[in-house]
Amino acid sequence: MHRRLRVAFFSTGDELRSIGEALAPGCVYDSNRYTMWGMLQRLGVDAIDLGVVRDDPAALREAFAQAAACADAVITSGGVSVGEADHTKRIMAELGEVLFWRIAMRPGRPMAIGRIGPLAGAEGRIGAAPRQALLFGLPGNPVAVMVTFYAFVRDALLAMSGATPQPLPMLRAASTQAIRKKAGRTEYQRGIVTRSASSASGWQVEITGAQGSGILRSMSVANGLVVLGHEQGNVAAGELVDVLPFDGLV
């Protein structure tokens, strides 16, 4: 018998503001925490919102230690690229270990997964055994957060909860247009899936326009992800592609 999994999450960035706060010049609203809350609620875990953490090493250390002391898993968004203010991966390595960083996928390449423990004085134990929390350092762009959550985080959290993760259902749909794709990475493009009498599979999919990982509209108007495999190249109009429907996910 398993207790409910505890998952702490926070966003990083000096420019982020929570909904309801005034926006200063150069600031943006933090959509990622609200998205993560919604995705975690569907998994039935105890979600612990730690808010927005500044792009400051000391603040990140404190946030990581607090999260590791109270949760089994920690999810962050932002700070895993290579800019001067991207401290997340480095602090992960200081307080625990980075198992891997950067993935051949788009969006979501600058993602880190590791383990992290509480600082001295905050042992964070389950029963009598000291433990480390599993940590997912997700990119900062909102589309990349959602894609990496369903590509990696969802199944890991289900397994930690004691469930047996089942593969997410895929459709085969005819692309209504040519899609440019570079071989050597997996791509998740946002699409609108509809019924089609002319398609051999009975489904067709249309890409939702510009696919930048910071374009939240590309996700909000979509009803599925077009999954283009690692070795796959350009897609011709009418070619069948794999589609992961959003129904039941977001």
Coordinates of N, CA, C and O in Angstrom, one line a residue, residues 106-218:
R106 N 12.8 18.3 -29.4 CA 12.3 19.7 -29.6 C 10.8 19.7 -29.5 O 10.1 19.0 -30.2
P107 N 10.2 20.6 -28.6 CA 11.0 21.4 -27.6 C 11.4 20.6 -26.4 O 10.9 19.5 -26.2
G108 N 12.3 21.2 -25.6 CA 12.6 20.5 -24.3 C 14.1 20.1 -24.2 O 14.4 19.4 -23.3
R109 N 14.9 20.5 -25.2 CA 16.3 20.1 -25.1 C 17.0 20.3 -23.8 O 17.7 19.5 -23.3
P110 N 16.9 21.6 -23.2 CA 17.7 21.8 -22.0 C 16.9 21.3 -20.8 O 16.5 22.1 -19.9
M111 N 16.8 20.0 -20.6 CA 16.1 19.4 -19.5 C 17.1 18.7 -18.7 O 18.0 18.0 -19.2
A112 N 17.0 18.7 -17.3 CA 17.9 18.0 -16.4 C 17.1 17.1 -15.5 O 16.0 17.5 -15.0
I113 N 17.6 15.9 -15.3 CA 17.0 15.0 -14.3 C 18.1 14.6 -13.3 O 19.2 14.2 -13.7
G114 N 17.8 14.6 -12.0 CA 18.8 14.2 -11.0 C 18.1 13.8 -9.7 O 16.9 13.6 -9.6
R115 N 19.0 13.8 -8.7 CA 18.5 13.6 -7.3 C 19.0 14.7 -6.4 O 20.1 15.2 -6.7
I116 N 18.3 15.1 -5.4 CA 18.7 16.1 -4.5 C 18.2 15.8 -3.1 O 17.2 15.3 -2.9
G117 N 19.1 16.2 -2.1 CA 18.8 15.9 -0.7 C 18.6 17.2 0.0 O 19.1 18.3 -0.4
P118 N 17.9 17.2 1.2 CA 17.8 18.4 2.0 C 19.2 18.8 2.6 O 20.1 18.0 2.7
L119 N 19.4 20.0 3.0 CA 20.6 20.5 3.6 C 20.7 20.0 5.0 O 19.7 19.5 5.6
A120 N 21.8 20.1 5.7 CA 22.0 19.6 7.0 C 21.0 20.3 7.9 O 20.7 21.5 7.8
G121 N 20.4 19.5 8.8 CA 19.4 20.0 9.7 C 18.0 19.8 9.2 O 17.0 20.0 9.9
A122 N 17.8 19.4 8.0 CA 16.5 19.1 7.4 C 16.6 17.7 6.8 O 16.7 17.5 5.6
E123 N 16.6 16.6 7.6 CA 17.0 15.3 7.1 C 16.0 14.8 6.1 O 16.4 14.0 5.2
G124 N 14.7 15.1 6.2 CA 13.7 14.6 5.3 C 13.7 13.1 5.1 O 14.3 12.5 4.3
R125 N 13.1 12.4 6.1 CA 13.1 11.0 6.1 C 11.7 10.4 5.9 O 10.7 11.0 6.2
I126 N 11.6 9.2 5.3 CA 10.4 8.4 5.2 C 10.7 7.2 6.1 O 11.6 6.4 5.8
G127 N 10.0 7.1 7.2 CA 10.3 6.1 8.2 C 11.6 6.4 8.8 O 11.8 7.5 9.3
A128 N 12.6 5.5 8.7 CA 13.9 5.8 9.3 C 15.0 6.0 8.3 O 16.2 6.2 8.7
A129 N 14.7 5.8 7.0 CA 15.7 5.9 6.0 C 15.9 7.2 5.4 O 14.9 7.8 4.9
P130 N 17.1 7.8 5.4 CA 17.3 9.1 4.7 C 17.1 8.9 3.2 O 17.3 7.8 2.7
R131 N 16.6 9.9 2.6 CA 16.4 9.8 1.1 C 16.7 11.0 0.4 O 16.9 12.1 1.0
Q132 N 16.7 10.9 -0.9 CA 16.9 12.0 -1.8 C 15.6 12.1 -2.7 O 15.0 11.1 -3.0
A133 N 15.2 13.3 -3.0 CA 14.1 13.5 -3.9 C 14.5 13.4 -5.3 O 15.6 13.9 -5.7
L134 N 13.7 12.9 -6.2 CA 14.0 12.9 -7.6 C 13.6 14.3 -8.1 O 12.6 14.9 -7.7
L135 N 14.5 14.8 -8.9 CA 14.4 16.2 -9.4 C 14.3 16.3 -10.9 O 15.1 15.7 -11.6
F136 N 13.3 17.0 -11.4 CA 13.1 17.3 -12.8 C 13.3 18.7 -13.1 O 12.5 19.5 -12.6
G137 N 14.4 19.1 -13.7 CA 14.6 20.5 -14.1 C 14.1 20.8 -15.5 O 14.8 20.4 -16.5
L138 N 12.9 21.3 -15.6 CA 12.3 21.5 -16.9 C 12.7 22.8 -17.5 O 13.1 23.8 -16.8
P139 N 12.7 23.0 -18.8 CA 13.0 24.3 -19.4 C 12.0 25.3 -19.0 O 10.9 25.0 -18.4
G140 N 12.3 26.6 -19.3 CA 11.4 27.7 -18.9 C 10.3 28.0 -19.8 O 9.3 28.5 -19.4
N141 N 10.4 27.7 -21.1 CA 9.4 28.0 -22.1 C 8.1 27.1 -21.8 O 8.2 25.9 -21.6
P142 N 6.9 27.7 -21.9 CA 5.7 27.0 -21.4 C 5.4 25.8 -22.2 O 4.9 24.8 -21.7
V143 N 5.6 25.8 -23.5 CA 5.3 24.6 -24.3 C 6.3 23.5 -24.0 O 5.9 22.3 -23.8
A144 N 7.5 23.8 -23.8 CA 8.5 22.8 -23.4 C 8.2 22.2 -22.1 O 8.5 21.0 -21.8
V145 N 7.7 22.9 -21.1 CA 7.3 22.4 -19.8 C 6.2 21.3 -20.0 O 6.3 20.2 -19.4
M146 N 5.2 21.6 -20.8 CA 4.1 20.6 -21.0 C 4.6 19.3 -21.7 O 4.3 18.2 -21.4
V147 N 5.4 19.5 -22.8 CA 5.9 18.4 -23.6 C 6.8 17.5 -22.7 O 6.7 16.3 -22.7
T148 N 7.8 18.1 -22.0 CA 8.7 17.3 -21.2 C 8.0 16.6 -20.0 O 8.4 15.5 -19.7
F149 N 6.9 17.2 -19.5 CA 6.2 16.6 -18.4 C 5.6 15.3 -18.9 O 5.7 14.2 -18.3
Y150 N 5.0 15.3 -20.1 CA 4.3 14.1 -20.6 C 5.3 13.1 -21.3 O 5.0 11.9 -21.3
A151 N 6.4 13.6 -21.7 CA 7.4 12.7 -22.3 C 8.2 12.0 -21.2 O 8.6 10.8 -21.4
F152 N 8.4 12.6 -20.0 CA 9.3 12.0 -19.0 C 8.7 12.0 -17.6 O 8.8 11.0 -16.9
V153 N 8.2 13.1 -17.2 CA 7.8 13.2 -15.8 C 6.6 12.4 -15.4 O 6.6 11.7 -14.3
R154 N 5.6 12.4 -16.2 CA 4.3 11.7 -15.9 C 4.6 10.2 -15.5 O 4.1 9.8 -14.4
D155 N 5.2 9.5 -16.3 CA 5.4 8.0 -16.0 C 6.3 7.8 -14.8 O 6.0 6.9 -14.0
A156 N 7.3 8.7 -14.6 CA 8.1 8.5 -13.4 C 7.3 8.7 -12.1 O 7.5 8.0 -11.2
L157 N 6.5 9.7 -12.1 CA 5.6 10.0 -10.9 C 4.6 8.9 -10.7 O 4.4 8.5 -9.6
L158 N 4.1 8.4 -11.8 CA 3.1 7.2 -11.6 C 3.8 6.0 -11.0 O 3.3 5.3 -10.2
A159 N 5.0 5.7 -11.5 CA 5.8 4.6 -11.0 C 6.1 4.8 -9.5 O 6.0 3.9 -8.7
M160 N 6.5 6.0 -9.2 CA 6.8 6.3 -7.8 C 5.6 6.2 -6.9 O 5.7 5.9 -5.7
S161 N 4.4 6.4 -7.5 CA 3.2 6.3 -6.7 C 2.7 4.9 -6.5 O 1.8 4.6 -5.8
G162 N 3.4 3.9 -7.2 CA 3.0 2.5 -7.1 C 2.2 2.0 -8.2 O 1.8 0.9 -8.3
A163 N 1.9 2.9 -9.2 CA 1.1 2.5 -10.4 C 2.0 1.9 -11.5 O 3.2 2.1 -11.4
T164 N 1.4 1.2 -12.4 CA 2.1 0.7 -13.6 C 1.8 1.6 -14.7 O 0.6 1.6 -15.3
P165 N 2.7 2.5 -15.1 CA 2.4 3.4 -16.2 C 2.0 2.7 -17.5 O 2.7 1.7 -17.9
Q166 N 1.0 3.1 -18.2 CA 0.5 2.6 -19.4 C 0.9 3.5 -20.6 O 0.9 4.7 -20.4
P167 N 1.3 3.0 -21.7 CA 1.6 3.9 -22.8 C 0.5 4.8 -23.2 O -0.7 4.4 -23.2
L168 N 0.8 6.1 -23.4 CA -0.3 7.0 -23.8 C -0.8 6.6 -25.2 O -0.1 6.2 -26.1
P169 N -2.1 6.7 -25.4 CA -2.7 6.3 -26.7 C -2.3 7.2 -27.8 O -2.2 8.4 -27.7
M170 N -1.9 6.6 -28.9 CA -1.5 7.3 -30.1 C -2.5 7.1 -31.3 O -3.1 6.0 -31.4
L171 N -2.7 8.1 -32.1 CA -3.5 8.0 -33.3 C -2.5 8.1 -34.5 O -1.5 8.7 -34.4
R172 N -3.0 7.5 -35.6 CA -2.3 7.7 -36.9 C -3.2 8.6 -37.7 O -4.3 8.4 -37.9
A173 N -2.6 9.7 -38.1 CA -3.4 10.7 -38.8 C -2.6 11.2 -40.0 O -1.4 11.3 -40.0
A174 N -3.3 11.6 -41.1 CA -2.7 12.1 -42.3 C -2.4 13.6 -42.1 O -3.3 14.4 -41.7
S175 N -1.2 14.0 -42.3 CA -0.8 15.4 -42.2 C -1.4 16.2 -43.4 O -1.3 15.8 -44.6
T176 N -2.1 17.3 -43.1 CA -2.7 18.1 -44.2 C -1.7 19.0 -44.9 O -2.0 19.6 -45.9
Q177 N -0.4 18.9 -44.4 CA 0.6 19.8 -45.0 C 2.0 19.2 -44.9 O 2.2 18.2 -44.2
A178 N 2.9 19.7 -45.7 CA 4.3 19.2 -45.5 C 4.8 19.8 -44.2 O 4.5 20.9 -43.8
I179 N 5.7 19.0 -43.5 CA 6.2 19.4 -42.2 C 7.8 19.3 -42.3 O 8.3 18.2 -42.6
R180 N 8.5 20.3 -42.0 CA 9.9 20.3 -42.0 C 10.4 19.6 -40.7 O 9.9 19.9 -39.6
K181 N 11.3 18.7 -40.8 CA 11.8 17.9 -39.7 C 13.3 17.5 -39.9 O 13.6 17.0 -40.9
K182 N 14.1 17.8 -38.9 CA 15.5 17.4 -39.0 C 15.7 16.1 -38.3 O 15.3 15.9 -37.2
A183 N 16.3 15.1 -39.0 CA 16.6 13.8 -38.4 C 17.6 14.0 -37.3 O 18.5 14.9 -37.4
G184 N 17.5 13.1 -36.3 CA 18.5 13.2 -35.2 C 17.9 13.7 -33.9 O 18.6 13.9 -32.9
R185 N 16.6 14.0 -33.9 CA 16.0 14.5 -32.7 C 14.5 14.1 -32.8 O 13.9 14.1 -33.9
T186 N 13.8 13.9 -31.7 CA 12.4 13.7 -31.6 C 11.7 15.1 -31.5 O 12.1 15.9 -30.7
E187 N 10.7 15.3 -32.3 CA 10.0 16.6 -32.3 C 8.5 16.3 -31.9 O 7.9 15.4 -32.3
Y188 N 8.0 17.3 -31.1 CA 6.6 17.3 -30.7 C 6.0 18.6 -31.2 O 6.2 19.6 -30.6
Q189 N 5.3 18.5 -32.3 CA 4.6 19.7 -32.9 C 3.1 19.6 -32.5 O 2.5 18.6 -32.4
R190 N 2.6 20.8 -32.3 CA 1.2 21.0 -31.9 C 0.3 20.9 -33.1 O 0.5 21.6 -34.1
G191 N -0.8 20.2 -32.9 CA -1.7 20.0 -34.1 C -3.2 20.0 -33.7 O -3.5 19.8 -32.5
I192 N -4.0 20.1 -34.7 CA -5.5 20.0 -34.5 C -5.9 18.8 -35.3 O -5.8 18.7 -36.5
V193 N -6.4 17.8 -34.6 CA -6.8 16.5 -35.1 C -8.3 16.5 -35.4 O -9.1 16.9 -34.5
T194 N -8.7 16.1 -36.6 CA -10.1 16.0 -36.9 C -10.4 14.7 -37.7 O -9.5 14.1 -38.2
R195 N -11.6 14.3 -37.7 CA -12.0 13.1 -38.5 C -11.9 13.4 -40.0 O -12.0 14.6 -40.4
S196 N -11.5 12.4 -40.7 CA -11.4 12.6 -42.2 C -11.8 11.3 -42.9 O -11.2 10.2 -42.7
A197 N -12.8 11.4 -43.8 CA -13.2 10.3 -44.6 C -12.2 9.9 -45.6 O -12.2 8.8 -46.1
S198 N -11.4 10.9 -46.0 CA -10.4 10.6 -47.1 C -9.1 10.0 -46.7 O -8.3 9.5 -47.5
S199 N -8.9 10.0 -45.4 CA -7.6 9.4 -44.8 C -7.8 7.9 -44.5 O -8.9 7.5 -44.0
A200 N -6.8 7.2 -44.8 CA -6.9 5.7 -44.6 C -7.0 5.4 -43.1 O -7.6 4.4 -42.7
S201 N -6.6 6.3 -42.2 CA -6.7 6.1 -40.8 C -8.0 6.6 -40.2 O -8.3 6.3 -39.1
G202 N -8.7 7.5 -41.0 CA -9.9 8.1 -40.5 C -9.6 9.4 -39.8 O -10.6 10.0 -39.3
W203 N -8.4 9.8 -39.7 CA -8.0 11.0 -39.0 C -7.1 11.9 -39.9 O -6.3 11.4 -40.6
Q204 N -7.1 13.2 -39.7 CA -6.1 14.1 -40.3 C -5.7 15.1 -39.2 O -6.4 15.3 -38.2
V205 N -4.5 15.7 -39.4 CA -4.0 16.6 -38.4 C -3.4 17.8 -39.2 O -2.7 17.7 -40.2
E206 N -3.6 19.0 -38.6 CA -3.1 20.3 -39.1 C -2.2 20.9 -38.1 O -2.6 21.0 -36.9
I207 N -1.0 21.3 -38.4 CA -0.1 22.0 -37.5 C -0.7 23.4 -37.2 O -1.3 24.1 -38.0
T208 N -0.5 23.8 -35.9 CA -1.2 25.0 -35.4 C -0.4 26.3 -35.7 O -0.4 27.3 -35.0
G209 N 0.4 26.3 -36.8 CA 1.2 27.5 -37.1 C 2.6 27.5 -36.5 O 3.2 26.5 -36.4
A210 N 3.1 28.7 -36.1 CA 4.5 28.8 -35.6 C 4.6 27.9 -34.4 O 3.7 27.9 -33.5
Q211 N 5.7 27.2 -34.3 CA 5.9 26.2 -33.3 C 7.0 26.5 -32.3 O 7.5 25.6 -31.6
G212 N 7.3 27.8 -32.1 CA 8.3 28.1 -31.0 C 7.8 27.7 -29.7 O 6.6 27.7 -29.3
S213 N 8.8 27.2 -28.8 CA 8.4 26.7 -27.5 C 7.9 27.8 -26.5 O 7.4 27.4 -25.5
G214 N 8.1 29.0 -26.9 CA 7.5 30.1 -26.1 C 6.1 30.6 -26.5 O 5.5 31.5 -25.9
I215 N 5.6 30.0 -27.6 CA 4.3 30.4 -28.2 C 3.2 29.5 -27.5 O 2.9 28.4 -28.0
L216 N 2.7 30.0 -26.4 CA 1.7 29.3 -25.7 C 0.4 29.0 -26.5 O -0.3 28.0 -26.4
R217 N 0.1 29.9 -27.4 CA -1.1 29.7 -28.3 C -1.0 28.5 -29.1 O -2.0 27.8 -29.4
S218 N 0.2 28.1 -29.5 CA 0.4 26.8 -30.3 C -0.1 25.6 -29.5 O -0.5 24.6 -30.1

